[in-house]
PDB file of C-alpha atoms and ligand atoms in Angstrom:
ATOM      1  CA  MET A1182      -3.700 -20.498  23.794  1.00 47.00           C
ATOM      2  CA  ARG A1183      -7.088 -20.545  25.478  1.00 54.00           C
ATOM      3  CA  ALA A1184      -9.662 -22.016  23.142  1.00 64.00           C
ATOM      4  CA  THR A1185     -12.474 -19.580  23.443  1.00 84.00           C
ATOM      5  CA  ARG A1186     -15.401 -19.758  21.103  1.00 88.00           C
ATOM      6  CA  ALA A1187     -14.073 -16.821  19.086  1.00 90.00           C
ATOM      7  CA  THR A1188     -10.581 -18.327  18.919  1.00 90.00           C
ATOM      8  CA  ARG A1189     -12.011 -21.580  17.587  1.00 89.00           C
ATOM      9  CA  ALA A1190     -14.127 -19.633  15.082  1.00 92.00           C
ATOM     10  CA  LEU A1191     -11.025 -17.748  13.954  1.00 93.00           C
ATOM     11  CA  ALA A1192      -9.074 -20.983  13.489  1.00 90.00           C
ATOM     12  CA  ALA A1193     -12.008 -22.485  11.570  1.00 91.00           C
ATOM     13  CA  LEU A1194     -12.188 -19.379   9.395  1.00 92.00           C
ATOM     14  CA  TYR A1195      -8.598 -19.790   8.230  1.00 89.00           C
ATOM     15  CA  GLU A1196      -9.032 -23.539   7.835  1.00 86.00           C
ATOM     16  CA  ALA A1197     -11.973 -22.912   5.530  1.00 89.00           C
ATOM     17  CA  ARG A1198     -10.143 -20.171   3.645  1.00 87.00           C
ATOM     18  CA  PRO A1199      -6.464 -21.144   3.768  1.00 81.00           C
ATOM     19  CA  ASP A1200      -5.526 -18.697   1.021  1.00 82.00           C
ATOM     20  CA  ALA A1201      -7.224 -15.657   2.496  1.00 88.00           C
ATOM     21  CA  ALA A1202      -5.347 -12.578   3.653  1.00 91.00           C
ATOM     22  CA  LEU A1203      -7.913 -10.883   5.837  1.00 94.00           C
ATOM     23  CA  SER A1204      -8.052  -7.473   7.423  1.00 95.00           C
ATOM     24  CA  GLU A1205      -9.293  -6.990  10.974  1.00 96.00           C
ATOM     25  CA  ALA A1206     -12.639  -5.727   9.654  1.00 96.00           C
ATOM     26  CA  GLU A1207     -13.063  -8.775   7.431  1.00 96.00           C
ATOM     27  CA  VAL A1208     -12.231 -11.124  10.287  1.00 96.00           C
ATOM     28  CA  GLU A1209     -14.616  -9.255  12.588  1.00 97.00           C
ATOM     29  CA  ALA A1210     -17.425  -9.599  10.018  1.00 97.00           C
ATOM     30  CA  ALA A1211     -16.659 -13.284   9.467  1.00 96.00           C
ATOM     31  CA  LEU A1212     -16.795 -13.973  13.200  1.00 95.00           C
ATOM     32  CA  VAL A1213     -20.199 -12.288  13.404  1.00 95.00           C
ATOM     33  CA  GLU A1214     -21.327 -14.545  10.568  1.00 95.00           C
ATOM     34  CA  ALA A1215     -19.902 -17.556  12.380  1.00 93.00           C
ATOM     35  CA  GLY A1216     -21.986 -16.677  15.426  1.00 93.00           C
ATOM     36  CA  ALA A1217     -18.995 -15.681  17.546  1.00 93.00           C
ATOM     37  CA  PRO A1218     -19.075 -11.880  17.543  1.00 94.00           C
ATOM     38  CA  VAL A1219     -16.297 -10.092  19.411  1.00 94.00           C
ATOM     39  CA  ASN A1220     -15.246  -6.476  19.499  1.00 95.00           C
ATOM     40  CA  LYS A1221     -12.456  -4.944  17.467  1.00 95.00           C
ATOM     41  CA  VAL A1222      -9.936  -4.941  20.304  1.00 95.00           C
ATOM     42  CA  THR A1223     -10.481  -8.650  20.895  1.00 94.00           C
ATOM     43  CA  VAL A1224     -10.162  -9.413  17.182  1.00 95.00           C
ATOM     44  CA  TYR A1225      -6.829  -7.577  17.052  1.00 95.00           C
ATOM     45  CA  ARG A1226      -5.669  -9.325  20.209  1.00 93.00           C
ATOM     46  CA  MET A1227      -6.561 -12.744  18.787  1.00 93.00           C
ATOM     47  CA  LEU A1228      -4.918 -11.994  15.444  1.00 93.00           C
ATOM     48  CA  ASP A1229      -1.742 -10.816  17.145  1.00 90.00           C
ATOM     49  CA  ARG A1230      -1.779 -13.877  19.373  1.00 87.00           C
ATOM     50  CA  PHE A1231      -2.143 -16.145  16.328  1.00 86.00           C
ATOM     51  CA  ALA A1232       0.634 -14.237  14.568  1.00 85.00           C
ATOM     52  CA  GLY A1233       2.821 -14.481  17.656  1.00 82.00           C
ATOM     53  CA  ALA A1234       2.252 -18.221  17.747  1.00 79.00           C
ATOM     54  CA  GLY A1235       3.357 -18.438  14.122  1.00 77.00           C
ATOM     55  CA  LEU A1236      -0.066 -19.477  12.879  1.00 81.00           C
ATOM     56  CA  LEU A1237      -0.730 -16.295  10.971  1.00 87.00           C
ATOM     57  CA  HIS A1238       1.522 -14.084   8.952  1.00 85.00           C
ATOM     58  CA  LYS A1239       1.011 -10.362   9.371  1.00 88.00           C
ATOM     59  CA  GLN A1240       1.475  -8.204   6.298  1.00 87.00           C
ATOM     60  CA  VAL A1241       0.643  -4.681   5.207  1.00 88.00           C
ATOM     61  CA  ASP A1242      -0.857  -4.268   1.770  1.00 87.00           C
ATOM     62  CA  ALA A1243      -0.327  -1.427  -0.698  1.00 85.00           C
ATOM     63  CA  ALA A1244      -3.225   0.507   0.865  1.00 89.00           C
ATOM     64  CA  ARG A1245      -1.477   0.184   4.256  1.00 91.00           C
ATOM     65  CA  VAL A1246      -4.139  -2.172   5.542  1.00 92.00           C
ATOM     66  CA  THR A1247      -2.777  -4.807   7.884  1.00 92.00           C
ATOM     67  CA  ARG A1248      -3.796  -8.255   6.707  1.00 93.00           C
ATOM     68  CA  TYR A1249      -3.411 -11.621   8.286  1.00 92.00           C
ATOM     69  CA  ALA A1250      -2.777 -14.709   6.202  1.00 89.00           C
ATOM     70  CA  ARG A1251      -2.285 -18.287   7.285  1.00 85.00           C
ATOM     71  CA  ALA A1252       1.424 -18.801   7.878  1.00 78.00           C
ATOM     72  CA  PRO A1253       3.115 -21.264   5.563  1.00 66.00           C
ATOM     73  CA  GLN A1254       3.068 -24.687   7.163  1.00 58.00           C
ATOM     74  CA  GLY A1255       6.242 -26.747   7.250  1.00 49.00           C
ATOM     75  CA  GLU A1256       7.378 -27.751   3.789  1.00 44.00           C
ATOM     76  CA  GLU A1257       5.324 -25.061   2.095  1.00 49.00           C
ATOM     77  CA  GLY A1258       8.053 -22.617   2.942  1.00 51.00           C
ATOM     78  CA  ALA A1259       7.640 -19.019   1.939  1.00 56.00           C
ATOM     79  CA  ALA A1260       4.464 -18.666  -0.060  1.00 61.00           C
ATOM     80  CA  PRO A1261       4.563 -15.971  -2.674  1.00 70.00           C
ATOM     81  CA  ARG A1262       1.431 -13.898  -2.985  1.00 75.00           C
ATOM     82  CA  PHE A1263      -0.078 -11.733  -5.643  1.00 83.00           C
ATOM     83  CA  GLU A1264      -1.731  -8.508  -4.680  1.00 86.00           C
ATOM     84  CA  CYS A1265      -4.091  -6.561  -6.890  1.00 90.00           C
ATOM     85  CA  ASP A1266      -3.241  -2.861  -6.683  1.00 91.00           C
ATOM     86  CA  ASP A1267      -6.809  -1.924  -7.614  1.00 92.00           C
ATOM     87  CA  CYS A1268      -9.010  -3.954  -5.284  1.00 91.00           C
ATOM     88  CA  HIS A1269      -6.224  -4.974  -2.879  1.00 86.00           C
ATOM     89  CA  ARG A1270      -7.299  -8.563  -2.761  1.00 85.00           C
ATOM     90  CA  GLN A1271      -4.499 -11.006  -2.196  1.00 81.00           C
ATOM     91  CA  PHE A1272      -3.999 -14.334  -3.829  1.00 80.00           C
ATOM     92  CA  ARG A1273      -1.606 -16.910  -2.500  1.00 73.00           C
ATOM     93  CA  LEU A1274       0.526 -18.370  -5.242  1.00 70.00           C
ATOM     94  CA  PRO A1275       1.860 -21.901  -5.371  1.00 65.00           C
ATOM     95  CA  SER A1276       5.134 -22.050  -3.454  1.00 59.00           C
ATOM     96  CA  GLY A1277       7.128 -22.387  -6.621  1.00 60.00           C
ATOM     97  CA  SER A1278       9.586 -24.952  -7.711  1.00 61.00           C
ATOM     98  CA  ALA A1279      12.093 -26.724  -5.531  1.00 69.00           C
ATOM     99  CA  LYS A1280      14.726 -24.619  -7.253  1.00 69.00           C
ATOM    100  CA  VAL A1281      13.116 -21.398  -6.003  1.00 67.00           C
ATOM    101  CA  GLN A1282      12.781 -22.833  -2.515  1.00 69.00           C
ATOM    102  CA  SER A1283      16.395 -23.943  -2.355  1.00 75.00           C
ATOM    103  CA  ALA A1284      17.523 -20.549  -3.663  1.00 74.00           C
ATOM    104  CA  LEU A1285      15.530 -18.917  -0.866  1.00 71.00           C
ATOM    105  CA  LYS A1286      17.061 -21.253   1.655  1.00 75.00           C
ATOM    106  CA  GLN A1287      20.510 -20.193   0.505  1.00 78.00           C
ATOM    107  CA  VAL A1288      19.622 -16.530   0.895  1.00 76.00           C
ATOM    108  CA  LEU A1289      18.286 -17.156   4.401  1.00 74.00           C
ATOM    109  CA  GLN A1290      21.343 -19.175   5.332  1.00 78.00           C
ATOM    110  CA  ALA A1291      23.616 -16.386   4.121  1.00 81.00           C
ATOM    111  CA  LEU A1292      21.699 -13.863   6.226  1.00 76.00           C
ATOM    112  CA  ALA A1293      21.739 -16.142   9.257  1.00 77.00           C
ATOM    113  CA  THR A1294      25.482 -16.623   8.804  1.00 84.00           C
ATOM    114  CA  ALA A1295      25.840 -12.837   8.859  1.00 83.00           C
ATOM    115  CA  GLY A1296      24.145 -12.876  12.264  1.00 81.00           C
ATOM    116  CA  HIS A1297      20.669 -11.714  11.318  1.00 73.00           C
ATOM    117  CA  GLU A1298      17.801 -13.289  13.223  1.00 67.00           C
ATOM    118  CA  SER A1299      14.038 -13.687  12.988  1.00 58.00           C
ATOM    119  CA  LEU A1300      14.073 -13.936   9.248  1.00 57.00           C
ATOM    120  CA  ALA A1301      10.826 -13.948   7.371  1.00 61.00           C
ATOM    121  CA  VAL A1302      10.525 -14.102   3.628  1.00 63.00           C
ATOM    122  CA  ASP A1303       7.752 -12.131   2.061  1.00 67.00           C
ATOM    123  CA  ILE A1304       7.408 -12.445  -1.686  1.00 69.00           C
ATOM    124  CA  ALA A1305       4.750 -10.256  -3.181  1.00 76.00           C
ATOM    125  CA  VAL A1306       3.838  -9.753  -6.798  1.00 83.00           C
ATOM    126  CA  HIS A1307       1.849  -6.616  -7.546  1.00 89.00           C
ATOM    127  CA  GLY A1308      -0.476  -6.033 -10.445  1.00 93.00           C
ATOM    128  CA  ARG A1309      -4.134  -6.077 -11.357  1.00 93.00           C
ATOM    129  CA  CYS A1310      -6.224  -9.149 -10.810  1.00 92.00           C
ATOM    130  CA  ALA A1311      -8.203 -10.697 -13.650  1.00 91.00           C
ATOM    131  CA  GLU A1312     -11.442  -9.183 -12.405  1.00 91.00           C
ATOM    132  CA  CYS A1313     -10.034  -5.644 -12.297  1.00 93.00           C
ATOM    133  CA  ALA A1314      -8.058  -5.976 -15.534  1.00 92.00           C
ATOM    134  CA  HIS A1315     -10.881  -7.513 -17.555  1.00 89.00           C
ATOM    135  CA  PRO A1316     -14.202  -6.577 -15.911  1.00 82.00           C
ATOM    136  CA  ALA A1317     -16.189  -6.910 -19.152  1.00 76.00           C
ATOM    137  CA  GLU A1318     -14.878 -10.395 -19.912  1.00 62.00           C
ATOM    138  CA  GLU A1319     -15.610 -11.441 -16.379  1.00 51.00           C
ATOM    139  CA  ALA A1320     -19.221 -10.310 -16.735  1.00 54.00           C
ATOM    140  CA  ALA A1321     -19.613 -12.020 -20.088  1.00 54.00           C
ATOM    141  CA  ALA A1322     -18.288 -15.335 -18.801  1.00 51.00           C
TER     142      ALA A1322
HETATM  143 ZN1   ZN B  92      -8.468  -6.588  -8.393  1.00 82.28          ZN
END
């Protein structure tokens, strides 16, 4: 992957915000802020390149917005996420216990045994985030 200024800025963005699941527009705005502005097409191309390299995980939220989150690294395994159905922000959850991870591994192994390939686990919990569910309390705090 050619390390252009924008590519480095994109990598730095996800390093600084490892739990973020960003849309193209959010990434584009962040790159402008980082002093590495690129057009929409280039942002999409970079995101797809990162996703293709396994660095980012592409997902579509409940509002059908494509978001890119940092792919789980090594032992982290499949990272469950929580998505707020009101504001559509995503929160990465702790990977869960070893028991959950080993259960997932068994499921994946069973699928692989059945001949399925390119398996990706996507665990999403939907609901309302604390800010949307309790706006008054949030303001009072
Ligand atoms: Zn919310």
